[in-house]
Tab-separated table of C-alpha atoms in Angstrom:
chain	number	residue	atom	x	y	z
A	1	UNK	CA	-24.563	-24.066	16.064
A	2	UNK	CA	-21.947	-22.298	17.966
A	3	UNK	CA	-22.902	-20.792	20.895
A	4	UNK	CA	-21.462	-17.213	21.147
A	5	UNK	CA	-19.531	-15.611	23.521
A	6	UNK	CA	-18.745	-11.972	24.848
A	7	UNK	CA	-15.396	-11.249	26.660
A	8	UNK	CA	-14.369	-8.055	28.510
A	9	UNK	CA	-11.076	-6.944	28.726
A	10	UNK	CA	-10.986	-3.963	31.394
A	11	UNK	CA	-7.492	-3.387	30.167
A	12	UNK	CA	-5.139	-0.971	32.987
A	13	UNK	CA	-8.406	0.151	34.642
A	14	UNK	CA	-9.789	-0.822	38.069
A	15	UNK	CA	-9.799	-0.275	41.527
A	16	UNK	CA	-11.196	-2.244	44.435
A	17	UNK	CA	-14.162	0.198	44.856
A	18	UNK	CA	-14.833	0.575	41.462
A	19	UNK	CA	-14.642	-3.219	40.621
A	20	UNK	CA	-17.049	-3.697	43.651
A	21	UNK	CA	-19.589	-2.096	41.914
A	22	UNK	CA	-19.380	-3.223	38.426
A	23	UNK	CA	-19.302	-6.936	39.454
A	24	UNK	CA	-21.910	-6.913	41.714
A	25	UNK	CA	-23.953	-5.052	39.015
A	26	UNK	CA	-23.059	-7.557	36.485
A	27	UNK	CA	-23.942	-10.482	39.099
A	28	UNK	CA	-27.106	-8.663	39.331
A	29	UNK	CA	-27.976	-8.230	35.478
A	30	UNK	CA	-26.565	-11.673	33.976
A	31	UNK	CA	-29.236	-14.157	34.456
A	32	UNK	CA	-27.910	-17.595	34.555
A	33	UNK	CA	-30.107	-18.721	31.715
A	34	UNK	CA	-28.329	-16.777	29.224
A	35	UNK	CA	-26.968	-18.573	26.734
A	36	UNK	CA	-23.992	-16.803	25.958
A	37	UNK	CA	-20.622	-17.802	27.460
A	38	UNK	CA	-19.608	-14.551	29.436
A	39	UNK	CA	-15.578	-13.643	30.399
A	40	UNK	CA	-14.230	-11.200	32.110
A	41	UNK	CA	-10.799	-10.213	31.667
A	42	UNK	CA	-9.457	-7.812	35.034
A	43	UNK	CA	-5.469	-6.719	35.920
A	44	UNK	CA	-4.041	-9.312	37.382
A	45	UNK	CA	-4.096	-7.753	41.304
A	46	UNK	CA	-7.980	-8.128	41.070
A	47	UNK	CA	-8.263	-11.745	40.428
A	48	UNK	CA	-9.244	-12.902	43.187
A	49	UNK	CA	-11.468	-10.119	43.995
A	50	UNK	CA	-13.261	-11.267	40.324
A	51	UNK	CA	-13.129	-14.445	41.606
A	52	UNK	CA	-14.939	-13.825	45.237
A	53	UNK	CA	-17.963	-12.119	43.346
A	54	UNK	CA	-18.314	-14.422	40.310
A	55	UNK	CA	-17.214	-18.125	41.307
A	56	UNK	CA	-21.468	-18.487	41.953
A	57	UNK	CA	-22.363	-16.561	38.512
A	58	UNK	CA	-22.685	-17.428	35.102
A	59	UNK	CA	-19.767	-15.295	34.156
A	60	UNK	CA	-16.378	-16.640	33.659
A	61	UNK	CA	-13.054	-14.926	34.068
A	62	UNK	CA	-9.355	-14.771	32.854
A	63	UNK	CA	-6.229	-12.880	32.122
A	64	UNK	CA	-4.814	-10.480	29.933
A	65	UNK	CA	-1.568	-11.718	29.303
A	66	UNK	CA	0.347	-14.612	30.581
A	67	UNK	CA	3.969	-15.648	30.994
A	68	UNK	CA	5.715	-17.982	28.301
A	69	UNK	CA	7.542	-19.459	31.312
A	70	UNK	CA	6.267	-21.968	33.738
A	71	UNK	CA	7.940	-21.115	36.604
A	72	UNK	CA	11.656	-19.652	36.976
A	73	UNK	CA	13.676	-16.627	37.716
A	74	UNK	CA	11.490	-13.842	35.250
A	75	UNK	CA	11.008	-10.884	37.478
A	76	UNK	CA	7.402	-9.422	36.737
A	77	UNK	CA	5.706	-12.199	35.269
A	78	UNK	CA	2.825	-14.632	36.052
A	79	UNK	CA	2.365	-18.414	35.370
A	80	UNK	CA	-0.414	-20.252	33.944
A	81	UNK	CA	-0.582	-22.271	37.178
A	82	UNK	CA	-0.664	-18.675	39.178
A	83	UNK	CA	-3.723	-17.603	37.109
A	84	UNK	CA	-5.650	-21.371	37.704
A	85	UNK	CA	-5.048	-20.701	41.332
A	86	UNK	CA	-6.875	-17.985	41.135
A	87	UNK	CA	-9.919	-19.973	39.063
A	88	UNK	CA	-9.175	-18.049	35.243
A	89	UNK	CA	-10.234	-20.059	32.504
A	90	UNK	CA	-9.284	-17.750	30.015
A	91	UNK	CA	-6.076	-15.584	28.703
A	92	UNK	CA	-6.129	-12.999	26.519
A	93	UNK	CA	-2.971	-13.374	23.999
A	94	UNK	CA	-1.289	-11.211	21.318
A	95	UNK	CA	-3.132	-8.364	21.647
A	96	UNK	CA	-2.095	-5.495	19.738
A	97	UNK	CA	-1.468	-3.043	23.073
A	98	UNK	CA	0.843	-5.489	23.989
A	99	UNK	CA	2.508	-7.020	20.672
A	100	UNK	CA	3.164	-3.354	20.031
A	101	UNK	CA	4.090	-1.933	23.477
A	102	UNK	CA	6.445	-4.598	24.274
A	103	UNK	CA	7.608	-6.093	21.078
A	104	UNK	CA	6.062	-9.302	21.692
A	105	UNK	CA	6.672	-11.412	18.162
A	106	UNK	CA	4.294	-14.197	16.650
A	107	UNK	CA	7.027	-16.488	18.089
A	108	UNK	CA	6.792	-15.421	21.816
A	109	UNK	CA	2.778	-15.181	21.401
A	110	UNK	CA	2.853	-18.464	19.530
A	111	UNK	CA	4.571	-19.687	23.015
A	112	UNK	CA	2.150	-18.337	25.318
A	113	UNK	CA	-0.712	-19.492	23.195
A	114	UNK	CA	0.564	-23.289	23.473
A	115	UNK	CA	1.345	-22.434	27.855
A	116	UNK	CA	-2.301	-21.703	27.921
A	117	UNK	CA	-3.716	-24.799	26.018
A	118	UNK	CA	-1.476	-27.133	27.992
A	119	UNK	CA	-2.470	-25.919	31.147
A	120	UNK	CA	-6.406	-26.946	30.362
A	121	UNK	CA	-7.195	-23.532	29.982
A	122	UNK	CA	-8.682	-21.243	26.650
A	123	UNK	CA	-6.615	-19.247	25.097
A	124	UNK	CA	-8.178	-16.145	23.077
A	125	UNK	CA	-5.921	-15.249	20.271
A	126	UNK	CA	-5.813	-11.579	19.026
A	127	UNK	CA	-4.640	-11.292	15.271
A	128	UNK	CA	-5.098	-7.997	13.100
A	129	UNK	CA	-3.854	-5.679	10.577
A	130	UNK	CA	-3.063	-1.747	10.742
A	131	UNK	CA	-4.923	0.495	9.056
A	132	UNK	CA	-2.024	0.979	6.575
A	133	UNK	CA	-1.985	-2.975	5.759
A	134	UNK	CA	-5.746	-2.559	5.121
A	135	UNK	CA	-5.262	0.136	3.002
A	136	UNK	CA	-2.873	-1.200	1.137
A	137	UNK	CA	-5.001	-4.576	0.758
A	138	UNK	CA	-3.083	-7.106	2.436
A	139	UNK	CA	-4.953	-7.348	5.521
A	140	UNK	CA	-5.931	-10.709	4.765
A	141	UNK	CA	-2.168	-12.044	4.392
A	142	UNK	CA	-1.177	-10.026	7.218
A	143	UNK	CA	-3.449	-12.034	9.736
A	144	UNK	CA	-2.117	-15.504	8.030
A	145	UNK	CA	1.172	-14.610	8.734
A	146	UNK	CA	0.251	-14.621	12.348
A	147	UNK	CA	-1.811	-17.768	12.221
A	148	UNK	CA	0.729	-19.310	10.388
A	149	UNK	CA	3.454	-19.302	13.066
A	150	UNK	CA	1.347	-20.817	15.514
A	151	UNK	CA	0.404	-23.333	12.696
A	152	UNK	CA	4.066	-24.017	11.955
A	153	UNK	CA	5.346	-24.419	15.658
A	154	UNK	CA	1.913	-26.459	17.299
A	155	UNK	CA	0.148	-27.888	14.043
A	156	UNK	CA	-3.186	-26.771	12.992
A	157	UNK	CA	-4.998	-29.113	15.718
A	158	UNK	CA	-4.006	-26.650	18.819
A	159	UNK	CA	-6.880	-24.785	17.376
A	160	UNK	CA	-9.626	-27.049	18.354
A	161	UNK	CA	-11.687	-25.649	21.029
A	162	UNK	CA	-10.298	-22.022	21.093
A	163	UNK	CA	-11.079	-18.482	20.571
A	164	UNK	CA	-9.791	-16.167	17.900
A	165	UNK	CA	-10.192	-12.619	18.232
A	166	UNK	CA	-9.683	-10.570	14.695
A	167	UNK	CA	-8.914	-7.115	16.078
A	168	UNK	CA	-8.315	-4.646	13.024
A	169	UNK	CA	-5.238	-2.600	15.507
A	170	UNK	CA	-7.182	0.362	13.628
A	171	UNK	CA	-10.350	0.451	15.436
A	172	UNK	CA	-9.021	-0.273	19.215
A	173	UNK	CA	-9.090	2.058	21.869
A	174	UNK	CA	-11.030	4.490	19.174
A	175	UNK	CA	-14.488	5.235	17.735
A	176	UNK	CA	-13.404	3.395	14.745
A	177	UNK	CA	-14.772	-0.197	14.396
A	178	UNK	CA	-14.726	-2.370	11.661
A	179	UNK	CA	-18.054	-2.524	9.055
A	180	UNK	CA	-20.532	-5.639	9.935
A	181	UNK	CA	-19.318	-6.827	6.079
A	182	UNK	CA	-15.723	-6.016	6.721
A	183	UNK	CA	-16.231	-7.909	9.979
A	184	UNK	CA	-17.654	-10.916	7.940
A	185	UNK	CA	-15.337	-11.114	5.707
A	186	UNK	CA	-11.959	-11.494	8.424
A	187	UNK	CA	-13.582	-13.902	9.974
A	188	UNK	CA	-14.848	-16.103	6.645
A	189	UNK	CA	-11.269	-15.707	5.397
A	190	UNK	CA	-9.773	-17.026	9.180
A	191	UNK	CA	-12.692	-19.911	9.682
A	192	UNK	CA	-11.724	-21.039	5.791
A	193	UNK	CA	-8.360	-21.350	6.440
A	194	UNK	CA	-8.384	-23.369	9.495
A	195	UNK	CA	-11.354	-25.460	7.691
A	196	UNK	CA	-9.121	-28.574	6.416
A	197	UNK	CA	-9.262	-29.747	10.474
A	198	UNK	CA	-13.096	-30.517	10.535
A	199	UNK	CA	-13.152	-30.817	14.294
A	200	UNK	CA	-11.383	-27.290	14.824
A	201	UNK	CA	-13.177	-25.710	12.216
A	202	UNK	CA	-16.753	-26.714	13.865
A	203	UNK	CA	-15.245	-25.996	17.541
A	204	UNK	CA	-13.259	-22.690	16.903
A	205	UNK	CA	-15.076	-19.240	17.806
A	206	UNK	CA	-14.072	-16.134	16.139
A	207	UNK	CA	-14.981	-12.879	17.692
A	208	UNK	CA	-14.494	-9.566	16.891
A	209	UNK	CA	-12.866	-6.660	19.099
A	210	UNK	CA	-12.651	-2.942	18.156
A	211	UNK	CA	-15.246	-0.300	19.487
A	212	UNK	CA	-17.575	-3.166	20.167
A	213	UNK	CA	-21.019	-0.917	21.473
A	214	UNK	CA	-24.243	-1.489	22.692
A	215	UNK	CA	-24.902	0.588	19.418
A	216	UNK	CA	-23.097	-2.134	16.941
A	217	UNK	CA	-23.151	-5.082	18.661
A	218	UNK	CA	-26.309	-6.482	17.071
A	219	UNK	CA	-25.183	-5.551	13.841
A	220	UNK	CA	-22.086	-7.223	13.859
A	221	UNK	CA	-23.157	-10.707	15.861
A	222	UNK	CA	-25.683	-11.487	13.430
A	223	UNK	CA	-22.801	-11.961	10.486
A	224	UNK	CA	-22.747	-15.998	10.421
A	225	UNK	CA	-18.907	-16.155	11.213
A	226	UNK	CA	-18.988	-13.669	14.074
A	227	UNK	CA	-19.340	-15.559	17.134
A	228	UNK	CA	-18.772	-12.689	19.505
A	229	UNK	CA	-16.679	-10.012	21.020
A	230	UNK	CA	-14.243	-8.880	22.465
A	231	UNK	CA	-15.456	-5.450	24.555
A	232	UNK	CA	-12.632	-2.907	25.940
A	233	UNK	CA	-14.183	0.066	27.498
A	234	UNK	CA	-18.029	-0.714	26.917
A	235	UNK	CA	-17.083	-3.929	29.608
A	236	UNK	CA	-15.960	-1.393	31.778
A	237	UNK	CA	-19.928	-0.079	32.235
A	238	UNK	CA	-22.749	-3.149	33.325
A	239	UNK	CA	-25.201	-1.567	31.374
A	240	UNK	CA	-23.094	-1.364	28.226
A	241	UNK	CA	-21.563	-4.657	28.915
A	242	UNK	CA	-24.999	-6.153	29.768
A	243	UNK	CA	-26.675	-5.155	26.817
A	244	UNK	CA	-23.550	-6.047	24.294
A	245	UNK	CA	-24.332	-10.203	26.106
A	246	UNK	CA	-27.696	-9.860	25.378
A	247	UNK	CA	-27.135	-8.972	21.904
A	248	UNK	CA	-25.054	-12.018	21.053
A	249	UNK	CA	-28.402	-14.418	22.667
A	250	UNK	CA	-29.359	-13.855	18.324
């Protein structure tokens, strides 16, 4: 059975003082006998703040974004190694905020994805269709187009022991989130394609992000091929946050 996992991307919002509080909340409410694999995902300036309050907890952290660069002359950017120095086991890449924001193709994301797996870390892969794709019923081809290139530079294997996020672009950053069924069904279509690799289909979560709530959560974790979330603003409050981990313990 795979054990489930909750991640929380806190996106462009922080501040020392404010991060203060939520960690130590969360530090506070986690026990470590949950068994739920817990990330937290904060701007990069606050890593090692993240790091200073969790390193003893049963939460994990990680990035947003990373580089496709090791190392080099890219003003801006941040390494793989940077974000290991700073203890992040996870990175957050392809989501739609930034795919959209900054043009970032399936090559360049493809890229990043393989940075992260090299470098020992997990990566957690955003795919997801627009409400216009789902409207117009290709959603389904829409997010194996995006596997695909991944599939096509890396070969299906870089899978194994990774995290998939399906993120309908529709339902982020609004009180729109995807039906438990419609939910299901992403994810079914995602773990059967990647099924032919028997080790990557038995090791590969696939969680769903998109007005994840205390309210849906439940709901939407008990579908058999949703084996989490990914939580924007509701990981941005420790009792939201705490109660969305506790409903993935099903």
């Amino acid at each position: 059975m795979r054990r489930k996992i909750v991640v929380g991307n806190w996106k462009m919002n922080a501040s020392l003082a404010t991060n203060e509080e939520l960690l130590k909340a969360l530090t506070e409410k986690i026990p470590h006998s949950i068994p739920v694999d817990i990330v937290v995902c904060p701007p990069y300036p606050y890593l090692f703040q993240t790091e200073s309050y969790l390193k003893n907890s049963p939460i994990r952290w990680g990035a947003q974004n990373v580089a496709k660069f090791e190392s080099g002359a890219f003003t801006g950017e941040v390494s793989v190694s940077m974000l290991k120095e700073f203890g992040a086991s996870y990175v957050i890449v392809g989501h739609s905020e930034r795919s959209t924001a900054y043009c970032e193709s399936d090559e360049n994301i493809a890229t990043k994805f393989m940075m992260v797996k090299k470098a020992g870390m997990t990566p957690i892969l955003c795919v997801g269709e627009t409400l216009i794709e789902r409207e117009a019923g290709i959603m389904e081809k829409v997010v194996s187009k995006q596997l695909d290139t991944i599939i096509k530079m890396y070969g299906e294997e870089i899978f194994d022991d990774t995290v998939i996020a399906y993120e309908p672009v529709w339902a982020i950053g609004t009180d729109l989130a995807a039906s438990p069924e419609q939910a299901q069904a992403m994810h079914q279509f995602i773990r059967e394609k990647l099924s032919s690799n028997t080790k990557v289909a038995k090791s590969l979560k696939i969680i769903y992000g998109g007005s994840v709530n205390p309210q849906n959560a439940l709901q939407l974790f008990s579908m058999p091929d949703v084996d989490g979330g990914l939580v924007g603003r509701a990981s941005l409050n420790a009792s939201d946050f705490e109660s969305i981990c506790h409903a993935a313990e099903i």
